[in-house]
Amino acid sequence: MEERPIEDETTELAAADTPVEPAEALEPTEAAPESNALDAAPAEDQSEAPAEVNAVPAEAEAAPESAESAPQSADIAPEAAAAKKAKVKNAVMIGVIVALIVVLLPLLIINLTLIIKGSLNPDMPPDLFGTAPLAVTTDAMAGEEEGCFSDGALIFVKLLEEDEKETLKEGDVITFRSEELFVTYRITEVVRGEDGSVHSFRAIGDRDAKEGVNVPLTISPENVIGVVTGSVAGLGGFAMFLQTPVGVLVFVGIPVVAYLIYDISRIALSNKRAKAAQGEKIREKDEEIARLRAMVGEAPEAAEEPDEE
């Protein structure tokens, strides 16, 4: 049996217990991040490059859209002008129709009122608010004095009550009933009774008095209709025409025809606008479909280009 020296064992134990310093082993780990940083730089460059490349097609796609919007804006101007012209035309037509209604409708109402009143009471001239319009058919009152009028004039006669006839005086132009006619003369004399009341009037036409053709007529107060308050030259013939069946038909027909023309024009214009709007929508849909088809056709070509490289 061999004996080993104790010193050797202690030496080996000391050597086994001595730790190894890792200084040299850590140096490679410090250099590793530098290599990783160098390797990451190309990755970032590669990620940024496609973004710039992809930005170019986006701008290229925006250019056709702006080019397409230019014709649309150019088409809006003629449409706006046409719409404005149609509005002006419609406004003018409405103005004409309103003017016709404003002018003709009152005349129609007045004419119908006079016709109805004249038929209900033929012994009195038809009146409107106490004033009777009468057409002059002779030149008996032609002259240069105040209150004179000629054939074809329209006179306005204020209807008088019995007590108002007492206030008539010389020089007044009165309308009285003579058989089945209404005659208008100027008073030349007022004959009164003993009590001061009017007994009769003496009257004659201005032209007859000037020429001395006739003598004044004696008129009783009961036959006096009223006193003339005014006249319009040339309007009597028109007033007489209104009282004929043809005149009534014309004044009823013109407003009705004018309204029908306006209504038909309005409907036609509305249909035209509706068709134009529908056609515009169809055109926009067709353009949108064509644009989408063009985009779908360009997509496969763009996808095939990298494979060819």
XYZ file of N, CA and C in Angstrom, residues 94-245:
456
model
N -95.017 83.116 -65.608
C -95.873 83.277 -64.426
C -96.306 84.727 -64.274
N -95.366 85.675 -64.530
C -95.709 87.093 -64.436
C -96.785 87.493 -65.424
N -96.676 86.993 -66.660
C -97.687 87.322 -67.674
C -99.051 86.768 -67.276
N -99.061 85.532 -66.811
C -100.333 84.912 -66.422
C -100.945 85.635 -65.228
N -100.103 85.985 -64.254
C -100.615 86.718 -63.086
C -101.168 88.073 -63.503
N -100.462 88.758 -64.436
C -100.948 90.059 -64.912
C -102.296 89.917 -65.618
N -102.417 88.878 -66.447
C -103.696 88.660 -67.126
C -104.818 88.387 -66.126
N -104.494 87.579 -65.125
C -105.520 87.264 -64.128
C -105.897 88.506 -63.331
N -104.881 89.301 -62.950
C -105.155 90.508 -62.157
C -106.000 91.502 -62.946
N -105.735 91.607 -64.258
C -106.470 92.584 -65.076
C -107.824 92.038 -65.518
N -107.829 90.814 -66.010
C -109.045 90.285 -66.620
C -110.056 89.763 -65.607
N -109.576 89.209 -64.516
C -110.514 88.633 -63.549
C -111.440 89.689 -62.944
N -110.925 90.849 -62.501
C -111.866 91.877 -62.011
C -112.844 92.343 -63.082
N -112.352 92.506 -64.318
C -113.255 92.910 -65.396
C -114.337 91.862 -65.630
N -113.931 90.609 -65.557
C -114.907 89.533 -65.740
C -115.955 89.550 -64.631
N -115.514 89.745 -63.400
C -116.462 89.786 -62.275
C -117.405 90.974 -62.413
N -116.837 92.144 -62.757
C -117.676 93.338 -62.930
C -118.683 93.131 -64.054
N -118.215 92.579 -65.158
C -119.091 92.378 -66.306
C -120.234 91.423 -65.973
N -119.905 90.315 -65.324
C -120.957 89.362 -64.954
C -121.948 89.982 -63.971
N -121.439 90.794 -63.043
C -122.333 91.459 -62.085
C -123.300 92.400 -62.788
N -122.767 93.189 -63.740
C -123.625 94.129 -64.465
C -124.660 93.404 -65.316
N -124.248 92.314 -65.939
C -125.189 91.556 -66.772
C -126.316 90.977 -65.920
N -125.958 90.416 -64.772
C -126.983 89.818 -63.906
C -127.935 90.887 -63.373
N -127.381 92.023 -62.925
C -128.241 93.092 -62.407
C -129.133 93.674 -63.501
N -128.590 93.838 -64.702
C -129.391 94.368 -65.798
C -130.531 93.458 -66.182
N -130.303 92.149 -66.110
C -131.372 91.208 -66.448
C -132.431 91.130 -65.352
N -132.038 91.338 -64.096
C -133.002 91.283 -62.995
C -133.857 92.541 -62.903
N -133.278 93.711 -63.253
C -134.017 94.974 -63.164
C -133.767 95.785 -64.434
N -134.501 95.500 -65.516
C -134.253 96.188 -66.789
C -134.644 97.661 -66.777
N -135.422 98.121 -65.794
C -135.829 99.527 -65.748
C -134.724 100.444 -65.216
N -133.697 99.859 -64.637
C -132.585 100.637 -64.085
C -131.277 100.157 -64.700
N -130.343 101.075 -64.942
C -129.048 100.635 -65.457
C -128.309 99.840 -64.385
N -127.627 98.778 -64.766
C -126.885 97.992 -63.764
C -125.761 98.828 -63.163
N -125.616 98.751 -61.855
C -124.620 99.568 -61.157
C -123.686 98.695 -60.343
N -122.604 99.312 -59.957
C -121.614 98.670 -59.097
C -121.251 99.667 -58.004
N -121.667 99.354 -56.776
C -121.464 100.249 -55.627
C -122.105 101.616 -55.860
N -123.288 101.624 -56.455
C -124.039 102.857 -56.631
C -123.668 103.675 -57.844
N -122.756 103.186 -58.679
C -122.349 103.890 -59.898
C -122.592 102.984 -61.092
N -123.302 103.524 -62.081
C -123.641 102.742 -63.273
C -122.774 103.188 -64.445
N -122.001 102.266 -65.049
C -121.260 102.604 -66.263
C -122.169 102.462 -67.485
N -122.201 103.481 -68.312
C -123.041 103.468 -69.510
C -122.200 103.836 -70.721
N -122.455 103.140 -71.830
C -121.749 103.419 -73.082
C -122.542 104.436 -73.894
N -121.841 105.431 -74.429
C -122.470 106.497 -75.217
C -122.511 106.060 -76.676
N -123.692 106.217 -77.303
C -123.862 105.783 -78.695
C -124.181 106.935 -79.652
N -124.221 108.173 -79.153
C -124.480 109.335 -80.020
C -123.523 110.470 -79.653
N -123.546 111.524 -80.487
C -122.730 112.714 -80.232
C -123.573 113.874 -79.701
N -124.682 113.568 -79.045
C -125.571 114.631 -78.560
C -124.887 115.518 -77.528
N -123.909 114.968 -76.787
C -123.223 115.745 -75.754
C -121.816 116.146 -76.178
N -121.529 116.070 -77.477
C -120.200 116.465 -77.950
C -120.044 117.973 -77.837
N -118.862 118.399 -77.460
C -118.600 119.830 -77.323
C -117.301 120.061 -76.592
N -117.058 121.331 -76.236
C -115.827 121.714 -75.566
C -116.048 122.099 -74.112
N -117.257 122.114 -73.643
C -117.528 122.478 -72.264
C -117.170 121.329 -71.317
N -117.088 121.686 -70.040
C -116.787 120.679 -69.034
C -117.940 119.683 -68.945
N -117.602 118.408 -68.945
C -118.620 117.366 -68.874
C -119.083 116.867 -70.221
N -118.512 117.395 -71.315
C -118.898 116.918 -72.654
C -118.228 115.588 -72.958
N -118.840 114.806 -73.823
C -118.276 113.525 -74.257
C -118.892 113.169 -75.596
N -118.215 112.293 -76.310
C -118.621 111.949 -77.674
C -119.046 110.491 -77.748
N -119.427 110.108 -78.952
C -119.828 108.723 -79.212
C -118.658 107.781 -78.907
N -118.965 106.672 -78.261
C -117.938 105.684 -77.910
C -117.345 105.865 -76.534
N -117.727 106.938 -75.834
C -117.203 107.155 -74.484
C -117.953 106.291 -73.471
N -117.327 106.116 -72.327
C -117.950 105.404 -71.213
C -118.154 106.413 -70.088
N -119.413 106.628 -69.699
C -119.719 107.587 -68.642
C -120.085 106.841 -67.367
N -119.851 107.515 -66.249
C -120.157 106.942 -64.942
C -121.247 107.789 -64.299
N -122.377 107.155 -64.033
C -123.561 107.838 -63.520
C -123.793 107.418 -62.074
N -123.797 108.406 -61.185
C -124.111 108.137 -59.782
C -125.623 108.112 -59.610
N -126.135 106.978 -59.160
C -127.575 106.835 -58.968
C -128.033 107.688 -57.781
N -129.163 108.371 -57.964
C -129.666 109.312 -56.962
C -130.949 108.812 -56.326
N -131.058 109.075 -55.025
C -132.315 108.844 -54.324
C -133.250 110.040 -54.583
N -134.506 109.914 -54.174
C -135.487 110.973 -54.438
C -135.103 112.292 -53.773
N -134.615 112.235 -52.542
C -134.249 113.475 -51.870
C -132.987 114.094 -52.456
N -132.109 113.265 -53.038
C -130.887 113.801 -53.648
C -131.187 114.553 -54.947
N -132.274 114.223 -55.589
C -132.633 114.908 -56.834
C -132.980 116.382 -56.579
N -133.369 116.711 -55.353
C -133.688 118.098 -55.017
C -132.453 118.990 -55.062
N -131.280 118.392 -54.994
C -130.042 119.182 -54.981
C -129.507 119.453 -56.380
N -130.125 118.889 -57.408
C -129.651 119.125 -58.775
C -129.855 120.586 -59.156
N -128.947 121.076 -59.987
C -128.998 122.489 -60.369
C -128.695 122.630 -61.851
N -128.818 123.851 -62.342
C -128.547 124.139 -63.749
C -127.068 123.889 -64.061
N -126.830 123.218 -65.192
C -125.470 122.885 -65.605
C -125.074 121.451 -65.302
N -125.817 120.786 -64.405
C -125.527 119.379 -64.118
C -125.923 118.508 -65.308
N -125.126 117.493 -65.550
C -125.414 116.532 -66.624
C -126.103 115.332 -65.982
N -127.339 115.081 -66.400
C -128.133 114.016 -65.788
C -128.467 112.940 -66.815
N -128.740 111.764 -66.296
C -129.221 110.647 -67.112
C -130.656 110.344 -66.681
N -131.524 110.259 -67.648
C -132.937 110.010 -67.350
C -133.477 108.925 -68.276
N -134.623 108.406 -67.880
C -135.272 107.347 -68.643
C -136.225 107.982 -69.645
N -136.082 107.607 -70.929
C -136.963 108.083 -71.994
C -137.456 106.861 -72.749
N -138.704 106.471 -72.422
C -139.283 105.233 -72.965
C -138.383 104.053 -72.583
N -137.730 103.390 -73.541
C -136.898 102.234 -73.221
C -135.411 102.571 -73.275
N -135.074 103.827 -73.375
C -133.676 104.248 -73.484
C -133.280 105.080 -72.269
N -131.967 105.164 -72.072
C -131.403 106.056 -71.065
C -130.693 107.181 -71.813
N -131.114 108.398 -71.572
C -130.605 109.575 -72.283
C -129.854 110.449 -71.286
N -128.799 111.074 -71.780
C -127.990 111.955 -70.935
C -127.963 113.348 -71.554
N -128.463 114.334 -70.818
C -128.485 115.738 -71.253
C -127.981 116.621 -70.108
N -127.805 117.912 -70.491
C -127.403 118.896 -69.496
C -128.634 119.715 -69.074
N -128.771 119.949 -67.776
C -129.910 120.724 -67.261
C -129.737 122.202 -67.636
N -130.744 122.744 -68.253
C -130.745 124.179 -68.582
C -131.647 124.984 -67.646
N -132.591 124.299 -66.957
C -133.493 125.001 -66.046
C -134.072 124.009 -65.041
N -134.203 124.444 -63.799
C -134.847 123.653 -62.755
C -136.167 124.339 -62.407
N -137.274 123.668 -62.645
C -138.614 124.218 -62.397
C -139.062 123.746 -61.023
N -139.374 124.707 -60.137
C -139.789 124.378 -58.784
C -141.250 124.817 -58.562
N -141.896 124.174 -57.647
C -143.272 124.516 -57.290
C -143.328 125.632 -56.267
N -144.547 125.920 -55.813
C -144.738 126.982 -54.840
C -144.082 126.655 -53.496
N -143.988 125.365 -53.171
C -143.364 124.967 -51.908
C -141.843 124.886 -52.003
N -141.275 125.154 -53.165
C -139.825 125.124 -53.341
C -139.279 123.788 -53.772
N -140.113 122.773 -53.844
C -139.651 121.460 -54.296
C -139.524 121.448 -55.807
N -138.674 120.552 -56.304
C -138.430 120.445 -57.744
C -139.668 119.860 -58.405
N -140.170 120.572 -59.390
C -141.340 120.100 -60.136
C -140.921 119.366 -61.397
N -139.870 119.873 -62.085
C -139.368 119.258 -63.319
C -138.016 119.884 -63.669
N -137.382 119.229 -64.658
C -136.100 119.733 -65.185
C -136.260 119.936 -66.687
N -135.576 120.972 -67.177
C -135.479 121.158 -68.624
C -134.025 120.938 -69.010
N -133.793 120.003 -69.990
C -132.432 119.607 -70.352
C -132.332 119.397 -71.855
N -131.108 119.549 -72.382
C -130.840 119.372 -73.799
C -129.378 118.988 -73.973
N -129.068 118.320 -75.092
C -127.695 117.962 -75.394
C -126.864 119.174 -75.765
N -125.575 119.165 -75.462
C -124.706 120.315 -75.735
C -124.620 120.600 -77.231
N -124.504 119.577 -78.039
C -124.401 119.803 -79.478
C -125.712 120.360 -80.022
N -126.839 119.797 -79.573
C -128.140 120.288 -80.043
C -128.368 121.734 -79.600
N -127.943 122.057 -78.379
C -128.123 123.433 -77.898
C -127.269 124.400 -78.706
N -126.093 123.994 -79.090
C -125.210 124.865 -79.855
C -125.736 125.073 -81.266
N -126.243 124.016 -81.881
C -126.724 124.105 -83.258
C -128.178 124.561 -83.325
N -128.888 124.542 -82.205
C -130.290 124.950 -82.192
C -131.191 123.984 -82.917
N -130.843 122.722 -82.915
C -131.634 121.725 -83.638
C -132.907 121.397 -82.881
N -132.809 121.117 -81.586
C -133.950 120.700 -80.780
C -134.178 121.695 -79.636
N -135.360 121.602 -79.074
C -135.694 122.415 -77.902
C -135.476 121.564 -76.660
N -135.237 122.168 -75.507
C -135.044 121.382 -74.286
C -136.252 120.516 -73.965
N -135.946 119.359 -73.415
C -136.991 118.429 -72.983
C -137.352 118.702 -71.529
N -138.633 118.472 -71.212
C -139.088 118.586 -69.828
C -139.058 117.197 -69.199
N -138.350 117.085 -68.099
C -138.122 115.775 -67.472
C -138.637 115.840 -66.040
N -139.454 114.891 -65.669
C -139.945 114.825 -64.294
C -138.878 114.193 -63.395
N -138.832 114.536 -62.134
C -137.834 113.957 -61.219
C -137.927 112.442 -61.118
N -139.125 111.891 -61.302
C -139.261 110.432 -61.207
C -138.471 109.702 -62.285
N -138.265 110.347 -63.443
C -137.539 109.704 -64.546
C -136.026 109.929 -64.489
N -135.589 110.779 -63.585
C -134.142 111.025 -63.474
C -133.492 109.828 -62.777
N -132.439 109.317 -63.392
C -131.712 108.162 -62.850
C -130.571 108.615 -61.952
N -129.772 109.539 -62.470
C -128.604 109.965 -61.703
C -127.889 111.090 -62.394
N -126.733 111.460 -61.847
C -125.916 112.546 -62.361
C -124.576 111.981 -62.810
N -124.073 112.523 -63.926
C -122.805 112.041 -64.492
C -121.649 112.593 -63.664
N -120.747 111.721 -63.254
C -119.583 112.119 -62.447
C -118.271 112.055 -63.212
N -118.251 111.411 -64.383
C -117.009 111.315 -65.146
C -117.211 110.513 -66.408
N -116.187 110.528 -67.266
C -116.267 109.792 -68.537
C -114.865 109.424 -68.996
N -114.799 108.364 -69.800
C -113.545 107.911 -70.411
C -113.798 107.742 -71.896
N -113.072 108.497 -72.706
C -113.284 108.448 -74.155
C -112.837 107.108 -74.721
N -113.662 106.564 -75.637
C -113.297 105.342 -76.347
C -113.514 104.053 -75.597
N -113.886 104.109 -74.332
C -114.037 102.881 -73.549
C -115.451 102.310 -73.607
N -116.383 103.066 -74.177
C -117.757 102.586 -74.246
C -117.920 101.392 -75.154
N -117.241 101.411 -76.311
C -117.328 100.274 -77.224
C -116.793 99.005 -76.598
N -115.705 99.144 -75.849
C -115.138 97.978 -75.173
C -116.102 97.448 -74.118
N -116.758 98.366 -73.384
C -117.720 97.945 -72.359
C -118.916 97.239 -72.986
N -119.366 97.731 -74.131
C -120.483 97.075 -74.810
C -120.084 95.695 -75.320
N -118.838 95.561 -75.767
C -118.363 94.256 -76.230
C -118.335 93.251 -75.083
N -117.977 93.719 -73.882
C -117.928 92.812 -72.738
C -119.295 92.241 -72.387
N -120.345 92.966 -72.718
C -121.686 92.511 -72.375
C -122.280 91.569 -73.415
N -121.552 91.331 -74.490
C -122.007 90.381 -75.506
C -121.548 88.973 -75.136
N -122.203 87.932 -75.655
C -121.754 86.561 -75.365
C -120.317 86.306 -75.804
